[in-house]
Amino acid sequence: MDLRLLITPWQRALGAMFWNRLGDTGLVFLYPFAVPRLFHTFFCPPLRLTALSEQGSIIFNRIASPRRFVRLPPSRLILASDPAAALPPLEDLHTLLMLPIGSFSAAWDEYISPDRLVEKVPEQAVADMRRAYEAHQRSEPVRPEVLRARFAPWERGDLCTAAITILDRSGMYSLPRSAVSFSYQILQVEKPHLEELAAASLAGRPWKADFPQECLRCGKPASWRQALKTPAWLAVETVWRFERPENAVPLCKRCAYRLDWSRREGLRIDLAWGYGGRASRPSGCGSWPASKSCSWKTGTGKLTRFGRPSLAAPLGKLEAARRNMPIHALPKESGERGYTWHPWLVPWA
């Protein structure tokens, strides 16, 4: 039997429609996971439908006449063939089950109703609000010190999003009154920092586990070290900007000691600038401003005042750091205007 593999949504939707007869052709519907499925035989010839489970055993094998709906048990592979044709060897179907296929991006399983997906949004929001309620030992009112102690800025941003969802859907769903009341209180408490927490929920999430922790200089296991230290006067809601990957370099303890990492601010900036690369940073900032009275406006990453000139080195000087050479002893290339930084890292403009 000539087996034809159908894996795209369009191929599965067309299936055996408009065929006079399949003959020696077998249509294989292969799915990434096993769920109950509904087949139809409209505009199709008579078909033998054979379904295989996740383990590869045959759990359905019947002949379906045209213009019918056929409900199938949870199956990963479904073979549509001519009723008079012999089934292929079971080993061939087992081989097809081992093919690596995944779900298509920006899509969901066609057998899950979109209404079910929409209903998951308030359900997840209530679950997030329950976490905050339990952090307050199941009592009201909402206390800012508890939120700061128990939740990171990005988690507080998620709580604000959940609170907005609950208040917006409170008239559409039967939600607990305590969840609605708690949501209103959270928004009132977090109102002064709402924009900063919303940014943290998108850009301030944990990231260190997603990158290889190998020393930049020797390649051994390392830890991430901040290039620019977090100012002591900075608000807790803004600290996450200094904890982003643009402000970190992987160095082991031995290399950090040999480079005198803790006391050489210029070297720290050079390494972070060289490790992250010039292309990922918008231009226009020097060092930290001399005054704390600067305001963040539109997220452009530009500084209106500079505390001192830039200490950055060109990208080629990164190799000097690998060889433990003093970076600032190297000549500055012509046309070099200093380093640039990522807007998430600069909370002033």
mmCIF file of C-alpha atoms in Angstrom:
data_model
loop_
_atom_site.group_PDB
_atom_site.id
_atom_site.type_symbol
_atom_site.label_atom_id
_atom_site.label_comp_id
_atom_site.label_asym_id
_atom_site.label_seq_id
_atom_site.Cartn_x
_atom_site.Cartn_y
_atom_site.Cartn_z
ATOM 1 C CA MET A 1 0.000 0.000 0.000
ATOM 2 C CA ASP A 2 1.200 3.485 -0.922
ATOM 3 C CA LEU A 3 0.977 5.520 2.292
ATOM 4 C CA ARG A 4 0.556 9.306 2.078
ATOM 5 C CA LEU A 5 1.336 11.248 5.246
ATOM 6 C CA LEU A 6 -1.028 14.130 6.094
ATOM 7 C CA ILE A 7 0.365 16.412 8.808
ATOM 8 C CA THR A 8 -0.623 19.983 7.895
ATOM 9 C CA PRO A 9 -4.098 21.358 8.771
ATOM 10 C CA TRP A 10 -4.901 21.821 5.078
ATOM 11 C CA GLN A 11 -3.962 18.241 4.180
ATOM 12 C CA ARG A 12 -6.044 16.867 7.048
ATOM 13 C CA ALA A 13 -9.033 19.056 6.150
ATOM 14 C CA LEU A 14 -9.018 17.860 2.525
ATOM 15 C CA GLY A 15 -8.334 14.209 3.383
ATOM 16 C CA ALA A 16 -10.155 11.773 1.067
ATOM 17 C CA MET A 17 -12.723 14.263 -0.223
ATOM 18 C CA PHE A 18 -13.432 14.220 -3.980
ATOM 19 C CA TRP A 19 -11.676 10.867 -4.483
ATOM 20 C CA ASN A 20 -13.589 8.315 -6.547
ATOM 21 C CA ARG A 21 -11.816 5.489 -4.727
ATOM 22 C CA LEU A 22 -8.539 5.189 -2.845
ATOM 23 C CA GLY A 23 -7.437 1.884 -4.384
ATOM 24 C CA ASP A 24 -3.939 1.037 -3.167
ATOM 25 C CA THR A 25 -3.460 4.454 -1.537
ATOM 26 C CA GLY A 26 -3.661 4.891 2.210
ATOM 27 C CA LEU A 27 -4.070 8.325 3.803
ATOM 28 C CA VAL A 28 -2.283 8.600 7.147
ATOM 29 C CA PHE A 29 -3.513 11.312 9.544
ATOM 30 C CA LEU A 30 -0.668 11.796 12.052
ATOM 31 C CA TYR A 31 -1.176 14.024 15.110
ATOM 32 C CA PRO A 32 1.269 15.222 17.797
ATOM 33 C CA PHE A 33 -0.912 13.926 20.662
ATOM 34 C CA ALA A 34 -3.827 11.566 21.236
ATOM 35 C CA VAL A 35 -7.312 13.007 21.863
ATOM 36 C CA PRO A 36 -10.830 11.897 20.842
ATOM 37 C CA ARG A 37 -11.487 12.959 17.257
ATOM 38 C CA LEU A 38 -14.491 13.418 14.976
ATOM 39 C CA PHE A 39 -14.180 12.410 11.308
ATOM 40 C CA HIS A 40 -16.672 12.937 8.485
ATOM 41 C CA THR A 41 -17.045 11.138 5.141
ATOM 42 C CA PHE A 42 -18.922 13.820 3.199
ATOM 43 C CA PHE A 43 -17.775 13.937 -0.467
ATOM 44 C CA CYS A 44 -15.678 10.817 0.258
ATOM 45 C CA PRO A 45 -15.826 7.259 -1.092
ATOM 46 C CA PRO A 46 -16.420 4.376 1.356
ATOM 47 C CA LEU A 47 -13.486 4.249 3.763
ATOM 48 C CA ARG A 48 -11.950 1.868 6.226
ATOM 49 C CA LEU A 49 -10.845 3.915 9.244
ATOM 50 C CA THR A 50 -8.107 2.381 11.395
ATOM 51 C CA ALA A 51 -6.985 4.244 14.518
ATOM 52 C CA LEU A 52 -3.834 3.613 16.554
ATOM 53 C CA SER A 53 -3.335 4.659 20.162
ATOM 54 C CA GLU A 54 -0.292 6.388 21.645
ATOM 55 C CA GLN A 55 1.185 2.934 22.381
ATOM 56 C CA GLY A 56 0.701 1.752 18.781
ATOM 57 C CA SER A 57 -2.193 -0.687 19.275
ATOM 58 C CA ILE A 58 -5.233 -0.745 16.979
ATOM 59 C CA ILE A 59 -8.227 0.645 18.915
ATOM 60 C CA PHE A 60 -10.643 1.268 16.006
ATOM 61 C CA ASN A 61 -11.079 -0.558 12.683
ATOM 62 C CA ARG A 62 -14.407 -0.085 10.890
ATOM 63 C CA ILE A 63 -15.829 0.703 7.454
ATOM 64 C CA ALA A 64 -17.519 4.112 7.193
ATOM 65 C CA SER A 65 -20.078 4.776 4.460
ATOM 66 C CA PRO A 66 -20.278 8.219 2.780
ATOM 67 C CA ARG A 67 -22.068 11.185 4.382
ATOM 68 C CA ARG A 68 -21.456 10.100 7.969
ATOM 69 C CA PHE A 69 -19.839 11.452 11.129
ATOM 70 C CA VAL A 70 -17.528 8.984 12.855
ATOM 71 C CA ARG A 71 -16.352 9.443 16.447
ATOM 72 C CA LEU A 72 -12.940 7.981 17.136
ATOM 73 C CA PRO A 73 -11.341 7.179 20.519
ATOM 74 C CA PRO A 74 -8.142 8.990 21.628
ATOM 75 C CA SER A 75 -5.714 8.231 18.820
ATOM 76 C CA ARG A 76 -2.413 9.507 17.430
ATOM 77 C CA LEU A 77 -2.584 7.936 13.975
ATOM 78 C CA ILE A 78 -5.612 7.315 11.756
ATOM 79 C CA LEU A 79 -5.379 5.400 8.488
ATOM 80 C CA ALA A 80 -8.055 5.920 5.811
ATOM 81 C CA SER A 81 -7.960 3.184 3.159
ATOM 82 C CA ASP A 82 -10.129 1.407 0.629
ATOM 83 C CA PRO A 83 -12.396 -1.203 2.285
ATOM 84 C CA ALA A 84 -11.212 -3.867 -0.186
ATOM 85 C CA ALA A 85 -7.495 -3.161 0.309
ATOM 86 C CA ALA A 86 -5.372 -5.072 2.817
ATOM 87 C CA LEU A 87 -3.977 -3.159 5.753
ATOM 88 C CA PRO A 88 -0.225 -2.415 5.686
ATOM 89 C CA PRO A 89 2.058 -4.176 8.188
ATOM 90 C CA LEU A 90 1.626 -2.853 11.697
ATOM 91 C CA GLU A 91 5.398 -2.255 11.904
ATOM 92 C CA ASP A 92 5.124 0.365 9.133
ATOM 93 C CA LEU A 93 2.499 2.273 11.125
ATOM 94 C CA HIS A 94 4.643 2.054 14.272
ATOM 95 C CA THR A 95 7.487 3.656 12.317
ATOM 96 C CA LEU A 96 5.217 6.571 11.390
ATOM 97 C CA LEU A 97 4.297 7.067 15.032
ATOM 98 C CA MET A 98 7.963 7.742 15.823
ATOM 99 C CA LEU A 99 8.211 10.651 13.368
ATOM 100 C CA PRO A 100 8.945 13.955 15.186
ATOM 101 C CA ILE A 101 6.088 16.357 14.538
ATOM 102 C CA GLY A 102 4.951 19.225 16.753
ATOM 103 C CA SER A 103 2.093 21.653 17.091
ATOM 104 C CA PHE A 104 2.120 24.565 14.665
ATOM 105 C CA SER A 105 2.958 27.959 16.149
ATOM 106 C CA ALA A 106 0.127 30.424 16.796
ATOM 107 C CA ALA A 107 -2.405 27.568 16.701
ATOM 108 C CA TRP A 108 -4.342 25.357 19.063
ATOM 109 C CA ASP A 109 -5.893 21.930 18.811
ATOM 110 C CA GLU A 110 -8.857 22.155 16.469
ATOM 111 C CA TYR A 111 -10.943 19.987 18.785
ATOM 112 C CA ILE A 112 -10.723 22.458 21.679
ATOM 113 C CA SER A 113 -13.392 25.141 21.540
ATOM 114 C CA PRO A 114 -12.164 28.773 21.566
ATOM 115 C CA ASP A 115 -14.728 29.412 24.318
ATOM 116 C CA ARG A 116 -12.784 27.045 26.564
ATOM 117 C CA LEU A 117 -9.622 29.061 25.934
ATOM 118 C CA VAL A 118 -11.368 32.341 26.768
ATOM 119 C CA GLU A 119 -12.745 30.880 29.996
ATOM 120 C CA LYS A 120 -9.202 29.968 31.071
ATOM 121 C CA VAL A 121 -8.278 33.668 31.334
ATOM 122 C CA PRO A 122 -10.481 34.537 34.367
ATOM 123 C CA GLU A 123 -9.723 31.116 35.855
ATOM 124 C CA GLN A 124 -5.984 31.861 35.800
ATOM 125 C CA ALA A 125 -6.621 35.375 37.123
ATOM 126 C CA VAL A 126 -8.530 34.012 40.129
ATOM 127 C CA ALA A 127 -5.694 31.522 40.763
ATOM 128 C CA ASP A 128 -3.156 34.378 40.794
ATOM 129 C CA MET A 129 -5.352 36.386 43.149
ATOM 130 C CA ARG A 130 -5.602 33.366 45.447
ATOM 131 C CA ARG A 131 -1.799 33.351 45.754
ATOM 132 C CA ALA A 132 -1.825 36.974 46.903
ATOM 133 C CA TYR A 133 -4.720 36.266 49.281
ATOM 134 C CA GLU A 134 -2.848 33.366 50.862
ATOM 135 C CA ALA A 135 0.295 35.522 51.180
ATOM 136 C CA HIS A 136 -1.816 37.834 53.365
ATOM 137 C CA GLN A 137 -2.829 34.792 55.438
ATOM 138 C CA ARG A 138 -6.351 34.908 53.995
ATOM 139 C CA SER A 139 -7.163 38.308 55.439
ATOM 140 C CA GLU A 140 -7.735 41.853 54.242
ATOM 141 C CA PRO A 141 -6.760 44.628 53.600
ATOM 142 C CA VAL A 142 -3.896 44.418 51.102
ATOM 143 C CA ARG A 143 -0.605 45.478 52.685
ATOM 144 C CA PRO A 144 2.166 46.905 50.461
ATOM 145 C CA GLU A 145 4.933 45.475 52.659
ATOM 146 C CA VAL A 146 3.588 41.941 52.128
ATOM 147 C CA LEU A 147 3.530 42.378 48.351
ATOM 148 C CA ARG A 148 7.113 43.691 48.300
ATOM 149 C CA ALA A 149 8.368 40.894 50.564
ATOM 150 C CA ARG A 150 6.597 37.935 48.928
ATOM 151 C CA PHE A 151 6.485 38.838 45.229
ATOM 152 C CA ALA A 152 9.085 39.975 42.698
ATOM 153 C CA PRO A 153 8.238 43.044 40.543
ATOM 154 C CA TRP A 154 7.304 40.861 37.547
ATOM 155 C CA GLU A 155 4.986 38.784 39.766
ATOM 156 C CA ARG A 156 3.365 41.951 41.091
ATOM 157 C CA GLY A 157 2.829 42.993 37.486
ATOM 158 C CA ASP A 158 1.068 39.695 36.830
ATOM 159 C CA LEU A 159 -1.107 40.283 39.909
ATOM 160 C CA CYS A 160 -2.131 43.694 38.573
ATOM 161 C CA THR A 161 -3.014 42.130 35.225
ATOM 162 C CA ALA A 162 -5.071 39.465 37.012
ATOM 163 C CA ALA A 163 -6.834 42.138 39.077
ATOM 164 C CA ILE A 164 -7.780 44.089 35.943
ATOM 165 C CA THR A 165 -9.081 40.881 34.335
ATOM 166 C CA ILE A 166 -11.240 40.031 37.371
ATOM 167 C CA LEU A 167 -12.746 43.509 37.615
ATOM 168 C CA ASP A 168 -13.393 43.556 33.874
ATOM 169 C CA ARG A 169 -15.089 40.116 33.849
ATOM 170 C CA SER A 170 -16.915 40.396 37.181
ATOM 171 C CA GLY A 171 -20.186 41.190 35.409
ATOM 172 C CA MET A 172 -19.838 38.290 32.961
ATOM 173 C CA TYR A 173 -18.872 35.452 35.311
ATOM 174 C CA SER A 174 -19.834 34.413 38.813
ATOM 175 C CA LEU A 175 -16.559 35.235 40.571
ATOM 176 C CA PRO A 176 -15.898 35.118 44.331
ATOM 177 C CA ARG A 177 -16.672 38.427 46.024
ATOM 178 C CA SER A 178 -13.439 38.251 47.990
ATOM 179 C CA ALA A 179 -11.469 37.984 44.727
ATOM 180 C CA VAL A 180 -13.196 41.073 43.322
ATOM 181 C CA SER A 181 -12.616 43.044 46.534
ATOM 182 C CA PHE A 182 -8.989 41.935 46.753
ATOM 183 C CA SER A 183 -8.393 42.873 43.098
ATOM 184 C CA TYR A 184 -9.688 46.396 43.681
ATOM 185 C CA GLN A 185 -7.435 46.811 46.719
ATOM 186 C CA ILE A 186 -4.348 45.571 44.857
ATOM 187 C CA LEU A 187 -4.862 48.103 42.074
ATOM 188 C CA GLN A 188 -5.267 50.883 44.622
ATOM 189 C CA VAL A 189 -2.083 49.887 46.471
ATOM 190 C CA GLU A 190 -0.003 49.413 43.305
ATOM 191 C CA LYS A 191 -1.341 52.481 41.492
ATOM 192 C CA PRO A 192 1.841 54.590 41.974
ATOM 193 C CA HIS A 193 3.983 51.840 40.391
ATOM 194 C CA LEU A 194 1.504 50.378 37.910
ATOM 195 C CA GLU A 195 3.423 51.271 34.729
ATOM 196 C CA GLU A 196 6.741 50.056 36.128
ATOM 197 C CA LEU A 197 5.234 46.742 37.264
ATOM 198 C CA ALA A 198 3.554 46.250 33.889
ATOM 199 C CA ALA A 199 6.946 46.675 32.209
ATOM 200 C CA ALA A 200 8.515 44.259 34.706
ATOM 201 C CA SER A 201 5.894 41.600 33.955
ATOM 202 C CA LEU A 202 7.034 41.652 30.307
ATOM 203 C CA ALA A 203 10.769 42.310 30.519
ATOM 204 C CA GLY A 204 11.789 41.523 34.088
ATOM 205 C CA ARG A 205 11.149 37.792 34.268
ATOM 206 C CA PRO A 206 13.881 35.331 35.342
ATOM 207 C CA TRP A 207 16.242 34.572 32.477
ATOM 208 C CA LYS A 208 19.469 33.043 33.864
ATOM 209 C CA ALA A 209 18.316 29.447 33.389
ATOM 210 C CA ASP A 210 17.813 30.109 29.646
ATOM 211 C CA PHE A 211 21.477 30.951 28.940
ATOM 212 C CA PRO A 212 24.613 28.803 29.264
ATOM 213 C CA GLN A 213 26.512 29.718 32.421
ATOM 214 C CA GLU A 214 30.039 29.431 31.050
ATOM 215 C CA CYS A 215 32.828 31.804 31.980
ATOM 216 C CA LEU A 216 33.484 34.412 29.310
ATOM 217 C CA ARG A 217 37.238 34.154 29.837
ATOM 218 C CA CYS A 218 38.034 30.477 30.542
ATOM 219 C CA GLY A 219 34.816 28.612 29.615
ATOM 220 C CA LYS A 220 34.390 26.965 33.027
ATOM 221 C CA PRO A 221 31.111 27.038 35.033
ATOM 222 C CA ALA A 222 30.408 30.605 36.082
ATOM 223 C CA SER A 223 27.852 32.886 37.668
ATOM 224 C CA TRP A 224 26.287 36.049 36.225
ATOM 225 C CA ARG A 225 27.818 39.266 37.587
ATOM 226 C CA GLN A 226 26.322 42.735 37.220
ATOM 227 C CA ALA A 227 28.385 45.303 35.352
ATOM 228 C CA LEU A 228 26.620 48.298 36.863
ATOM 229 C CA LYS A 229 25.802 47.962 40.534
ATOM 230 C CA THR A 230 22.247 48.642 41.668
ATOM 231 C CA PRO A 231 22.082 52.037 43.439
ATOM 232 C CA ALA A 232 21.017 51.768 47.064
ATOM 233 C CA TRP A 233 18.525 54.599 46.678
ATOM 234 C CA LEU A 234 16.668 52.942 43.787
ATOM 235 C CA ALA A 235 13.069 51.874 44.418
ATOM 236 C CA VAL A 236 12.350 48.155 44.689
ATOM 237 C CA GLU A 237 9.993 48.365 41.706
ATOM 238 C CA THR A 238 12.848 49.571 39.454
ATOM 239 C CA VAL A 239 15.655 47.238 40.572
ATOM 240 C CA TRP A 240 14.686 44.656 37.926
ATOM 241 C CA ARG A 241 16.138 46.923 35.208
ATOM 242 C CA PHE A 242 19.645 46.312 36.570
ATOM 243 C CA GLU A 243 19.021 42.556 36.705
ATOM 244 C CA ARG A 244 18.420 42.114 32.994
ATOM 245 C CA PRO A 245 20.930 40.163 30.830
ATOM 246 C CA GLU A 246 22.266 43.334 29.173
ATOM 247 C CA ASN A 247 23.858 44.256 32.496
ATOM 248 C CA ALA A 248 25.403 40.853 33.237
ATOM 249 C CA VAL A 249 28.538 38.963 32.255
ATOM 250 C CA PRO A 250 29.244 35.270 33.049
ATOM 251 C CA LEU A 251 32.513 35.007 34.991
ATOM 252 C CA CYS A 252 33.876 32.352 37.318
ATOM 253 C CA LYS A 253 35.243 33.270 40.735
ATOM 254 C CA ARG A 254 38.873 32.814 39.669
ATOM 255 C CA CYS A 255 38.614 35.041 36.591
ATOM 256 C CA ALA A 256 36.675 37.672 38.508
ATOM 257 C CA TYR A 257 39.518 37.818 41.030
ATOM 258 C CA ARG A 258 42.227 38.046 38.354
ATOM 259 C CA LEU A 259 40.378 40.807 36.504
ATOM 260 C CA ASP A 260 39.708 42.684 39.766
ATOM 261 C CA TRP A 261 36.018 42.711 38.794
ATOM 262 C CA SER A 262 34.615 44.358 41.903
ATOM 263 C CA ARG A 263 36.829 47.485 41.750
ATOM 264 C CA ARG A 264 37.289 48.135 38.005
ATOM 265 C CA GLU A 265 34.065 49.713 36.849
ATOM 266 C CA GLY A 266 35.473 50.576 33.432
ATOM 267 C CA LEU A 267 36.376 46.954 32.766
ATOM 268 C CA ARG A 268 32.927 45.798 33.850
ATOM 269 C CA ILE A 269 31.276 48.206 31.395
ATOM 270 C CA ASP A 270 33.640 47.180 28.600
ATOM 271 C CA LEU A 271 32.942 43.486 29.086
ATOM 272 C CA ALA A 272 29.171 43.950 29.258
ATOM 273 C CA TRP A 273 29.249 46.140 26.173
ATOM 274 C CA GLY A 274 31.423 43.717 24.249
ATOM 275 C CA TYR A 275 29.602 40.584 25.417
ATOM 276 C CA GLY A 276 26.155 41.895 24.521
ATOM 277 C CA GLY A 277 27.220 43.429 21.242
ATOM 278 C CA ARG A 278 26.765 46.832 19.656
ATOM 279 C CA ALA A 279 23.776 45.905 17.467
ATOM 280 C CA SER A 280 21.366 45.150 20.329
ATOM 281 C CA ARG A 281 21.636 48.562 22.001
ATOM 282 C CA PRO A 282 20.223 51.922 20.913
ATOM 283 C CA SER A 283 22.673 54.780 20.935
ATOM 284 C CA GLY A 284 22.825 57.759 23.189
ATOM 285 C CA CYS A 285 23.961 57.293 26.746
ATOM 286 C CA GLY A 286 27.128 57.748 28.717
ATOM 287 C CA SER A 287 27.459 56.929 32.386
ATOM 288 C CA TRP A 288 24.989 57.462 35.205
ATOM 289 C CA PRO A 289 23.649 61.004 35.764
ATOM 290 C CA ALA A 290 25.188 63.092 38.514
ATOM 291 C CA SER A 291 21.771 63.816 40.037
ATOM 292 C CA LYS A 292 18.921 61.519 41.075
ATOM 293 C CA SER A 293 16.295 64.002 39.906
ATOM 294 C CA CYS A 294 15.890 62.527 36.423
ATOM 295 C CA SER A 295 12.614 61.191 35.042
ATOM 296 C CA TRP A 296 11.816 58.245 32.796
ATOM 297 C CA LYS A 297 9.631 59.324 29.867
ATOM 298 C CA THR A 298 9.094 57.230 26.797
ATOM 299 C CA GLY A 299 11.657 54.442 27.070
ATOM 300 C CA THR A 300 14.112 55.842 24.508
ATOM 301 C CA GLY A 301 17.145 54.990 26.631
ATOM 302 C CA LYS A 302 18.617 58.477 26.320
ATOM 303 C CA LEU A 303 20.201 60.380 29.208
ATOM 304 C CA THR A 304 19.843 64.147 29.531
ATOM 305 C CA ARG A 305 22.832 64.479 31.902
ATOM 306 C CA PHE A 306 26.053 62.541 32.135
ATOM 307 C CA GLY A 307 28.041 61.878 35.285
ATOM 308 C CA ARG A 308 31.321 61.247 33.412
ATOM 309 C CA PRO A 309 32.518 60.425 29.883
ATOM 310 C CA SER A 310 32.053 56.958 28.440
ATOM 311 C CA LEU A 311 34.640 54.307 29.295
ATOM 312 C CA ALA A 312 33.621 51.790 26.652
ATOM 313 C CA ALA A 313 35.982 50.015 24.309
ATOM 314 C CA PRO A 314 35.372 48.713 20.771
ATOM 315 C CA LEU A 315 34.185 45.158 20.287
ATOM 316 C CA GLY A 316 37.635 43.945 19.259
ATOM 317 C CA LYS A 317 38.966 44.655 22.745
ATOM 318 C CA LEU A 318 36.882 41.829 24.156
ATOM 319 C CA GLU A 319 39.692 39.466 23.151
ATOM 320 C CA ALA A 320 42.059 41.465 25.346
ATOM 321 C CA ALA A 321 39.873 40.688 28.354
ATOM 322 C CA ARG A 322 40.002 36.998 27.493
ATOM 323 C CA ARG A 323 43.823 37.170 27.631
ATOM 324 C CA ASN A 324 43.787 39.122 30.930
ATOM 325 C CA MET A 325 45.224 42.239 29.293
ATOM 326 C CA PRO A 326 44.387 45.720 30.634
ATOM 327 C CA ILE A 327 41.665 46.886 28.277
ATOM 328 C CA HIS A 328 42.107 50.614 28.867
ATOM 329 C CA ALA A 329 45.816 50.350 28.076
ATOM 330 C CA LEU A 330 44.940 49.634 24.447
ATOM 331 C CA PRO A 331 44.672 52.603 22.041
ATOM 332 C CA LYS A 332 41.173 53.916 21.350
ATOM 333 C CA GLU A 333 40.093 53.437 17.758
ATOM 334 C CA SER A 334 39.327 56.475 15.650
ATOM 335 C CA GLY A 335 35.679 57.375 15.387
ATOM 336 C CA GLU A 336 34.742 55.496 18.576
ATOM 337 C CA ARG A 337 32.079 57.469 20.432
ATOM 338 C CA GLY A 338 31.661 55.305 23.485
ATOM 339 C CA TYR A 339 29.320 52.538 24.471
ATOM 340 C CA THR A 340 25.563 52.321 24.120
ATOM 341 C CA TRP A 341 23.075 50.724 26.487
ATOM 342 C CA HIS A 342 19.708 49.014 26.440
ATOM 343 C CA PRO A 343 16.624 51.152 27.300
ATOM 344 C CA TRP A 344 15.357 48.675 29.898
ATOM 345 C CA LEU A 345 18.515 49.360 31.867
ATOM 346 C CA VAL A 346 18.267 53.149 32.006
ATOM 347 C CA PRO A 347 15.341 54.426 34.080
ATOM 348 C CA TRP A 348 16.044 58.076 33.331
ATOM 349 C CA ALA A 349 15.552 60.224 30.246
#
